[in-house]
Short mmCIF file of C-alpha atoms and ligand atoms in Angstrom, two decimals:
data_model
loop_
_atom_site.label_atom_id
_atom_site.label_comp_id
_atom_site.label_asym_id
_atom_site.label_seq_id
_atom_site.Cartn_x
_atom_site.Cartn_y
_atom_site.Cartn_z
CA MET A 24 27.10 -15.27 -31.68
CA LEU A 25 28.00 -12.46 -30.63
CA LEU A 26 26.62 -10.11 -27.17
CA LYS A 27 25.98 -7.37 -29.61
CA THR A 28 23.47 -9.11 -31.83
CA ILE A 29 21.44 -9.65 -28.46
CA LEU A 30 21.85 -6.45 -27.36
CA ASN A 31 20.49 -4.85 -30.46
CA ARG A 32 17.68 -7.43 -30.46
CA ILE A 33 16.58 -6.73 -27.28
CA GLN A 34 17.92 -3.00 -26.42
CA LYS A 35 17.97 -0.62 -29.46
CA HIS A 36 18.33 2.76 -29.25
CA PRO A 37 17.85 4.96 -32.65
CA GLY A 38 20.79 7.30 -33.15
CA PHE A 39 23.48 5.00 -31.40
CA VAL A 40 25.60 1.62 -32.33
CA TYR A 41 27.30 -0.66 -30.29
CA GLY A 42 30.89 -0.64 -30.16
CA PRO A 43 33.42 -2.97 -28.88
CA ILE A 44 32.36 -4.91 -25.56
CA ARG A 45 35.41 -5.64 -22.86
CA LEU A 46 35.33 -8.10 -20.03
CA HIS A 47 37.25 -6.68 -16.92
CA GLN A 48 38.17 -7.53 -13.72
CA GLU A 49 37.82 -5.37 -10.61
CA GLY A 50 38.62 -6.54 -7.68
CA VAL A 51 37.08 -9.80 -7.62
CA GLU A 52 34.09 -8.81 -9.19
CA LEU A 53 34.02 -9.33 -13.26
CA LEU A 54 32.45 -7.02 -15.25
CA LEU A 55 31.41 -6.14 -18.87
CA GLU A 56 31.60 -3.08 -20.42
CA VAL A 57 29.83 -2.32 -23.81
CA VAL A 58 30.50 1.25 -25.30
CA ILE A 59 27.68 3.22 -27.14
CA ARG A 60 28.71 5.50 -29.91
CA PRO A 61 26.93 7.93 -31.46
CA ARG A 62 25.82 7.56 -35.42
CA ALA A 63 28.49 9.35 -37.19
CA LYS A 64 26.00 12.33 -38.29
CA GLY A 65 23.48 11.96 -35.85
CA GLN A 66 22.81 15.29 -33.77
CA ALA A 67 22.52 15.29 -30.00
CA VAL A 68 18.98 15.94 -28.37
CA CYS A 69 19.16 19.05 -25.88
CA SER A 70 18.33 17.47 -22.35
CA GLY A 71 16.24 20.92 -21.83
CA CYS A 72 13.90 21.51 -24.78
CA GLN A 73 14.08 17.67 -26.58
CA CYS A 74 15.09 19.22 -30.11
CA ARG A 75 18.41 18.06 -32.21
CA ARG A 76 20.79 20.74 -31.45
CA PRO A 77 24.34 21.34 -33.17
CA GLY A 78 27.45 20.06 -30.83
CA TYR A 79 29.92 22.00 -28.32
CA ASP A 80 31.76 19.23 -27.02
CA THR A 81 31.69 15.79 -25.59
CA LEU A 82 32.39 15.03 -21.92
CA SER A 83 34.93 12.19 -20.61
CA ALA A 84 33.05 8.41 -20.64
CA ARG A 85 30.30 7.72 -18.01
CA ARG A 86 29.17 4.50 -17.13
CA PHE A 87 25.03 3.26 -17.04
CA GLU A 88 24.18 0.29 -15.34
CA PHE A 89 22.64 -2.37 -17.39
CA VAL A 90 20.59 -5.53 -16.38
CA PRO A 91 23.67 -7.90 -14.95
CA MET A 92 24.14 -11.07 -16.94
CA TRP A 93 25.50 -14.45 -15.52
CA GLY A 94 26.35 -12.76 -12.64
CA ILE A 95 28.52 -10.27 -14.28
CA LYS A 96 27.49 -6.79 -13.94
CA VAL A 97 26.72 -4.84 -17.22
CA PHE A 98 27.86 -1.45 -18.15
CA PHE A 99 27.19 0.79 -20.95
CA LEU A 100 30.07 3.26 -21.32
CA TYR A 101 29.46 6.65 -23.06
CA ALA A 102 31.19 9.97 -23.90
CA LEU A 103 27.96 12.42 -23.55
CA ARG A 104 28.12 15.19 -26.13
CA ARG A 105 27.07 19.10 -24.58
CA VAL A 106 24.81 20.67 -27.35
CA ASP A 107 25.06 24.45 -28.23
CA CYS A 108 21.03 24.89 -27.59
CA GLY A 109 19.75 28.09 -29.38
CA SER A 110 17.02 28.11 -26.33
CA CYS A 111 18.61 26.23 -23.95
CA GLY A 112 22.60 27.57 -23.74
CA VAL A 113 25.38 24.61 -23.63
CA LYS A 114 22.73 21.49 -22.08
CA VAL A 115 24.35 17.65 -21.84
CA GLU A 116 22.77 15.81 -24.22
CA ALA A 117 19.15 13.60 -23.05
CA VAL A 118 19.92 9.49 -24.04
CA PRO A 119 17.33 6.85 -24.78
CA TRP A 120 19.18 4.36 -21.96
CA ALA A 121 19.14 6.78 -19.23
CA GLN A 122 17.43 9.78 -17.54
CA GLY A 123 19.21 12.74 -15.77
CA LYS A 124 21.65 12.03 -13.76
CA SER A 125 21.14 8.46 -12.78
CA PRO A 126 23.75 5.88 -13.06
CA LEU A 127 21.58 3.61 -14.13
CA THR A 128 19.96 2.38 -17.36
CA THR A 129 16.14 3.11 -17.11
CA THR A 130 16.12 -1.10 -18.13
CA TYR A 131 18.03 -1.81 -14.84
CA ALA A 132 16.04 0.55 -12.97
CA TRP A 133 12.74 -1.14 -13.70
CA PHE A 134 14.30 -4.33 -13.33
CA LEU A 135 14.90 -3.42 -9.88
CA ALA A 136 11.88 -2.02 -9.36
CA ARG A 137 10.09 -5.24 -10.20
CA TRP A 138 12.06 -7.05 -8.07
CA ALA A 139 11.55 -4.90 -5.02
CA LYS A 140 7.90 -5.81 -5.19
CA ARG A 141 8.88 -9.44 -4.49
CA LEU A 142 11.52 -8.98 -2.63
CA SER A 143 12.28 -6.23 0.47
CA TRP A 144 14.57 -3.45 -1.18
CA LYS A 145 17.31 -4.18 0.87
CA GLU A 146 17.30 -8.32 -0.42
CA THR A 147 16.93 -6.40 -4.14
CA ALA A 148 20.33 -4.61 -3.41
CA ALA A 149 21.97 -7.73 -1.86
CA VAL A 150 20.70 -10.66 -4.60
CA PHE A 151 21.47 -8.22 -7.64
CA HIS A 152 24.77 -6.88 -5.83
CA SER A 153 23.19 -3.38 -6.30
CA SER A 154 22.58 -1.40 -3.67
CA TRP A 155 19.69 0.03 -1.29
CA HIS A 156 20.39 3.55 -2.74
CA SER A 157 19.77 2.32 -6.65
CA VAL A 158 17.24 0.18 -5.41
CA VAL A 159 15.34 3.21 -3.79
CA ARG A 160 15.84 4.92 -6.62
CA SER A 161 14.37 2.45 -9.03
CA VAL A 162 11.34 2.39 -7.22
CA LYS A 163 10.97 6.28 -7.15
CA MET A 164 11.14 6.34 -10.84
CA ALA A 165 8.48 3.11 -11.13
CA VAL A 166 6.50 4.33 -8.42
CA ALA A 167 6.57 8.34 -10.54
CA TRP A 168 5.71 6.75 -13.91
CA GLY A 169 2.84 4.54 -12.62
CA LEU A 170 1.42 7.31 -10.61
CA GLU A 171 1.52 9.89 -13.57
CA HIS A 172 0.12 7.07 -16.34
CA ARG A 173 -2.55 5.50 -14.01
CA ASN A 174 -6.24 5.75 -15.21
CA LEU A 175 -8.35 7.65 -12.25
CA ASN A 176 -11.87 7.24 -14.34
CA GLY A 177 -14.40 5.14 -12.69
CA VAL A 178 -13.83 5.53 -9.57
CA SER A 179 -17.35 4.69 -7.51
CA ALA A 180 -16.52 3.37 -4.61
CA ILE A 181 -13.70 3.77 -1.66
CA GLY A 182 -12.81 2.89 1.32
CA ILE A 183 -11.15 5.38 3.78
CA ASP A 184 -8.66 3.79 6.35
CA GLU A 185 -6.15 4.91 8.60
CA ILE A 186 -2.58 3.07 9.41
CA ALA A 187 -0.22 3.94 12.69
CA ARG A 188 3.00 4.52 11.24
CA GLY A 189 5.98 3.40 13.20
CA ARG A 190 5.97 3.65 16.98
CA GLY A 191 3.93 6.53 19.10
CA GLN A 192 0.71 7.96 17.65
CA LYS A 193 1.24 8.75 13.90
CA TYR A 194 -1.08 8.16 11.78
CA ALA A 195 -1.47 8.22 8.05
CA THR A 196 -4.60 8.42 5.94
CA LEU A 197 -4.90 5.95 3.04
CA VAL A 198 -7.58 5.95 0.71
CA TYR A 199 -8.75 2.52 -1.22
CA GLN A 200 -10.54 2.17 -4.59
CA ILE A 201 -12.91 -0.33 -3.50
CA ASP A 202 -14.92 -1.11 -6.73
CA ALA A 203 -15.43 -4.45 -7.52
CA GLY A 204 -13.29 -4.53 -10.17
CA ALA A 205 -10.84 -2.32 -9.49
CA LYS A 206 -8.97 -2.54 -5.98
CA ARG A 207 -5.98 -0.53 -5.16
CA LEU A 208 -4.40 2.48 -2.78
CA LEU A 209 -5.03 5.39 -4.56
CA TRP A 210 -4.21 7.99 -2.10
CA VAL A 211 -1.95 8.44 1.35
CA GLY A 212 -1.72 11.47 3.32
CA ARG A 213 -0.20 12.31 6.63
CA ASP A 214 -2.18 12.33 10.06
CA ARG A 215 -5.62 11.63 10.55
CA THR A 216 -7.57 14.81 10.90
CA GLU A 217 -10.12 16.49 8.75
CA LYS A 218 -7.33 18.44 6.77
CA THR A 219 -5.52 15.45 5.63
CA LEU A 220 -9.12 14.19 4.08
CA LEU A 221 -9.84 17.55 2.59
CA ARG A 222 -6.44 17.06 0.86
CA PHE A 223 -7.48 13.64 -0.82
CA PHE A 224 -10.73 15.17 -2.19
CA ASP A 225 -9.13 18.28 -3.30
CA TRP A 226 -6.75 16.49 -5.09
CA PHE A 227 -8.97 14.25 -6.53
CA GLY A 228 -11.00 16.45 -7.70
CA ASP A 229 -15.03 17.98 -7.61
CA LYS A 230 -16.02 15.95 -10.16
CA ARG A 231 -14.51 12.76 -9.29
CA SER A 232 -15.72 12.87 -5.86
CA ALA A 233 -19.25 13.66 -7.69
CA ALA A 234 -19.12 10.35 -9.02
CA VAL A 235 -18.15 8.47 -6.03
CA ARG A 236 -21.29 6.11 -4.96
CA PHE A 237 -20.26 4.38 -1.96
CA VAL A 238 -17.87 5.50 0.94
CA CYS A 239 -16.73 3.17 3.04
CA THR A 240 -15.04 4.45 6.28
CA ASP A 241 -14.39 3.97 9.96
CA MET A 242 -16.02 5.71 12.74
CA TRP A 243 -13.87 8.49 13.24
CA LYS A 244 -15.17 11.95 13.92
CA PRO A 245 -12.88 13.84 11.15
CA TYR A 246 -13.73 11.46 8.61
CA LEU A 247 -17.51 11.37 8.89
CA ARG A 248 -17.57 14.81 8.61
CA ILE A 249 -15.64 15.53 5.27
CA VAL A 250 -17.13 12.61 3.77
CA ALA A 251 -20.73 14.07 4.26
CA ARG A 252 -19.14 17.53 3.19
CA LYS A 253 -17.26 16.61 0.17
CA ALA A 254 -19.00 13.52 -0.96
CA ALA A 255 -22.77 14.06 0.42
CA GLN A 256 -23.92 12.38 -2.75
CA ALA A 257 -22.83 9.04 -1.84
CA VAL A 258 -23.81 6.10 0.30
CA HIS A 259 -21.77 6.29 3.45
CA VAL A 260 -20.63 2.95 4.80
CA LEU A 261 -19.64 2.04 7.95
CA ASP A 262 -17.50 -1.08 7.12
CA ARG A 263 -17.80 -4.44 8.92
CA PHE A 264 -14.50 -5.07 9.41
CA HIS A 265 -14.01 -1.50 11.12
CA ILE A 266 -16.90 -2.15 13.34
CA MET A 267 -15.56 -5.80 14.31
CA SER A 268 -12.54 -4.13 15.29
CA HIS A 269 -13.80 -1.68 17.84
CA MET A 270 -15.64 -4.65 19.70
CA SER A 271 -12.36 -7.20 19.53
CA LYS A 272 -10.71 -3.94 21.14
CA ALA A 273 -13.61 -3.93 23.81
CA ILE A 274 -13.39 -7.18 24.47
CA ASP A 275 -9.35 -6.77 24.66
CA ALA A 276 -10.31 -4.12 27.12
CA VAL A 277 -12.88 -5.84 29.47
CA ARG A 278 -10.60 -8.99 29.36
CA ALA A 279 -7.18 -6.81 30.43
CA LYS A 280 -9.31 -5.48 33.25
CA GLU A 281 -10.65 -8.91 34.32
CA ILE A 282 -6.86 -10.52 34.58
CA LYS A 283 -6.07 -7.53 37.17
CA GLU A 284 -9.13 -7.72 38.85
CA LEU A 285 -8.60 -11.89 39.13
CA LYS A 286 -4.68 -11.64 40.15
CA ALA A 287 -5.55 -8.40 42.73
CA LYS A 288 -7.85 -11.36 44.43
CA GLY A 289 -5.36 -13.87 44.45
CA LYS A 290 -7.38 -16.05 41.99
CA ASN A 291 -6.57 -18.33 39.12
CA PRO A 292 -6.14 -16.20 36.06
CA VAL A 293 -7.75 -18.88 33.66
CA LEU A 294 -7.93 -15.82 31.22
CA THR A 295 -4.14 -15.94 30.58
CA GLY A 296 -3.40 -16.87 26.99
CA THR A 297 -6.78 -16.71 25.76
CA ARG A 298 -7.04 -14.04 23.62
CA TRP A 299 -6.73 -15.18 20.50
CA CYS A 300 -9.33 -17.93 21.12
CA LEU A 301 -11.83 -14.83 21.98
CA LEU A 302 -10.66 -12.85 18.96
CA LYS A 303 -11.05 -14.88 16.47
CA ARG A 304 -13.84 -16.33 14.64
CA PRO A 305 -15.10 -20.01 16.11
CA GLU A 306 -14.61 -21.73 12.81
CA ASN A 307 -10.75 -20.80 12.52
CA LEU A 308 -9.85 -21.74 15.98
CA THR A 309 -7.15 -24.88 16.38
CA GLU A 310 -8.12 -27.68 18.05
CA GLY A 311 -6.39 -26.25 21.40
CA GLN A 312 -8.26 -23.05 21.01
CA GLU A 313 -11.24 -24.69 20.83
CA ILE A 314 -10.74 -26.60 24.20
CA LYS A 315 -9.47 -23.47 25.98
CA LEU A 316 -13.00 -21.86 24.63
CA LYS A 317 -14.96 -24.28 25.91
CA GLU A 318 -13.49 -24.42 29.50
CA LEU A 319 -13.57 -20.81 29.52
CA LEU A 320 -17.31 -20.48 28.36
CA ASN A 321 -17.80 -21.86 31.69
CA CYS A 322 -16.79 -19.83 33.85
CA ASN A 323 -19.13 -16.81 34.60
CA LEU A 324 -16.31 -14.10 33.55
CA LYS A 325 -17.51 -10.41 32.20
CA THR A 326 -14.71 -11.29 29.70
CA VAL A 327 -17.35 -14.53 28.47
CA ARG A 328 -20.06 -11.79 28.24
CA ALA A 329 -18.50 -9.21 26.11
CA TYR A 330 -17.40 -12.12 23.79
CA LEU A 331 -20.78 -13.62 23.39
CA LEU A 332 -21.74 -10.29 22.96
CA LYS A 333 -19.56 -9.90 19.83
CA GLU A 334 -20.11 -13.56 18.59
CA ASP A 335 -23.88 -13.03 18.59
CA PHE A 336 -23.15 -9.93 17.06
CA GLN A 337 -22.01 -11.46 14.31
CA TRP A 338 -25.66 -12.65 12.89
CA PHE A 339 -26.29 -8.96 12.25
CA TRP A 340 -24.18 -9.52 8.94
CA GLU A 341 -26.84 -12.07 8.17
CA TYR A 342 -30.20 -10.17 8.27
CA MET A 343 -32.02 -8.22 5.69
CA PRO A 344 -32.71 -4.58 5.93
CA PRO A 345 -35.62 -4.28 7.92
CA TRP A 346 -34.62 -6.80 10.38
CA ALA A 347 -31.16 -6.02 10.23
CA GLY A 348 -31.88 -2.34 12.22
CA LYS A 349 -34.44 -4.30 14.55
CA PHE A 350 -31.73 -6.67 15.65
CA LEU A 351 -29.19 -3.77 16.15
CA ASP A 352 -31.66 -2.00 18.57
CA ALA A 353 -32.20 -5.00 20.29
CA TRP A 354 -28.41 -5.64 20.74
CA CYS A 355 -27.42 -2.22 21.45
CA LYS A 356 -30.08 -2.35 24.29
CA ARG A 357 -28.63 -5.76 25.71
CA THR A 358 -25.21 -4.28 25.93
CA MET A 359 -26.23 -1.37 27.49
CA ARG A 360 -27.19 -3.35 30.65
CA SER A 361 -24.39 -5.62 29.99
CA ARG A 362 -22.23 -3.34 32.63
CA LEU A 363 -19.24 -4.02 30.67
CA LYS A 364 -17.99 -0.18 29.97
CA PRO A 365 -15.98 -0.75 26.41
CA MET A 366 -18.72 -2.97 25.25
CA LYS A 367 -21.26 0.11 25.92
CA LYS A 368 -19.16 2.34 24.36
CA VAL A 369 -19.22 0.30 21.04
CA ALA A 370 -23.16 -0.10 21.34
CA LYS A 371 -23.24 3.95 21.93
CA MET A 372 -21.10 4.43 18.66
CA LEU A 373 -23.57 2.13 16.78
CA ARG A 374 -26.68 3.82 18.20
CA ALA A 375 -25.19 7.44 16.91
CA HIS A 376 -24.24 6.26 13.15
CA ARG A 377 -26.91 3.63 13.44
CA ASP A 378 -27.61 5.02 9.58
CA LEU A 379 -24.22 4.35 8.46
CA VAL A 380 -24.32 1.25 9.93
CA LEU A 381 -27.11 0.04 8.18
CA ASN A 382 -26.13 1.72 4.89
CA TRP A 383 -23.85 -1.40 4.94
CA PHE A 384 -26.40 -3.51 3.48
CA ARG A 385 -27.18 -0.93 0.44
CA ALA A 386 -23.55 -1.21 -0.49
CA LYS A 387 -23.73 -5.12 -0.24
CA ASN A 388 -25.81 -4.85 -3.47
CA GLY A 389 -24.03 -2.40 -5.12
CA LEU A 390 -20.88 -3.09 -6.46
CA VAL A 391 -18.61 -2.56 -3.50
CA ALA A 392 -16.17 -5.22 -2.66
CA LEU A 393 -16.39 -4.65 1.10
CA GLY A 394 -14.42 -6.94 2.42
CA VAL A 395 -11.90 -5.74 0.29
CA VAL A 396 -10.78 -2.83 3.01
CA GLU A 397 -9.74 -5.46 5.50
CA GLY A 398 -7.42 -6.88 3.33
CA LEU A 399 -6.10 -3.71 1.87
CA ASN A 400 -5.61 -3.21 5.46
CA ASN A 401 -3.64 -6.06 6.28
CA LYS A 402 -0.84 -5.22 3.23
CA ALA A 403 -0.40 -1.77 4.23
CA ARG A 404 0.25 -2.78 7.93
CA VAL A 405 2.48 -5.38 6.63
CA THR A 406 4.38 -2.91 4.31
CA THR A 407 4.44 -0.31 7.15
CA LYS A 408 6.30 -2.55 9.85
CA ARG A 409 8.84 -3.63 7.05
CA SER A 410 9.34 0.29 6.88
CA TYR A 411 9.80 1.08 10.41
CA GLY A 412 13.72 1.71 9.67
CA PHE A 413 13.32 3.95 7.05
CA ARG A 414 13.51 7.70 8.37
CA SER A 415 11.17 9.15 5.82
CA TYR A 416 7.65 9.47 5.50
CA HIS A 417 8.93 9.74 2.23
CA LEU A 418 9.35 6.47 1.55
CA LEU A 419 6.93 4.29 3.77
CA ASP A 420 4.51 6.13 1.22
CA LEU A 421 6.46 5.14 -1.51
CA ALA A 422 6.52 1.66 -0.13
CA LEU A 423 2.97 1.83 0.24
CA TYR A 424 2.08 3.13 -3.22
CA GLN A 425 4.20 0.38 -4.85
CA THR A 426 2.97 -2.88 -3.12
CA LEU A 427 -0.72 -1.54 -2.91
CA GLY A 428 -1.09 1.31 -5.77
CA ASP A 429 -1.56 -1.18 -8.58
CA LEU A 430 0.25 1.00 -10.87
CA PRO A 431 1.15 0.50 -14.55
CA GLU A 432 3.88 -0.34 -16.16
CA PRO A 433 5.20 0.81 -19.64
CA LYS A 434 5.44 -1.73 -22.57
CA ALA A 435 8.89 -2.76 -23.09
CA THR A 436 10.27 -4.72 -25.98
CA HIS A 437 12.06 -7.42 -24.23
CA GLU A 438 11.07 -8.89 -20.85
CA PHE A 439 13.81 -8.94 -18.42
CA PHE A 440 12.43 -11.74 -16.60
ZN1 ZN B 24 17.43 23.04 -25.54
#
């Protein structure tokens, strides 16, 4: 069977025909060159206005990289025509297999972009003997297309989260859709200030913002203020994941201080290597960690008291609304008497936002995927870590949209994998 027959089946371009196909050797690399020619009487399309226009001249032939076959690189070879356009002047023609000045065919760019979702960008470039730049270019194209074609209707629950970018205290704000049936990243913004979140609501628009029924955030003041202003109709929920991570941080602080104190007194530092015993849920502990935790609980340590307060708080999520409020008050009272400064700070925060904390129970009965912020946050963190090498924030945003955006893709006549 001729390769041309296959190409005509999977990648036909109206107005153009496939010509001869040649096998070349360049250095150690084999490559296939597929000549493309315009149909005899077909007029070229002006890339400025997308209208058919009379020809002006023809440039020298250029290569457009296509999906490789049997480990052999494949290129389309085509001499672009220039048109004499009444409205745009002399312009290069638009061709259906590539966009603008890209040296990649659109099909190949989608191919790379899809693989770059499964592998890292670097790995994708290596596996397909492509360059990192070609992969980035492809991901950019795919993300831009996806953002333009995604449907933003019907967003009724959003989660707002922050993430540290790179080393140093630089943050990004991420806004997710967390409806039960649709979980995805909607927006990424630099920093975590009021202005950041205002930019999100401006972009999202008044109409869509007014349709939001639930907003899930951390107790971060700038977020609290802007949500109250821009989505006042929504039930504002302080997320379970965020509350529990405040407690974990408090335990970390108590533990770090106590280790120092023990060391200063020359005592046996029983606490070293116990961090995960204290932060994990008991049911997730390994056998070794379980034994260690048991030992630890027998010691009269501040860290142990903090741990017990945290574990006790887990019950909060099991209560029904009026009882949950009573439990919360009692827990805060007890914690305020604990003389554990970091834990008291958490209790103060919970007291200050009592209503928003209790809103969690209202949201639980709505169609909100409450646990989802934690999962999305983890995924975002992995993506960010993997992207530390990126010089620009723009690339990090790109990676976040690519992995978390659940972006649509165009329907193709042939799936290349
Ligand atoms: Zn034109």
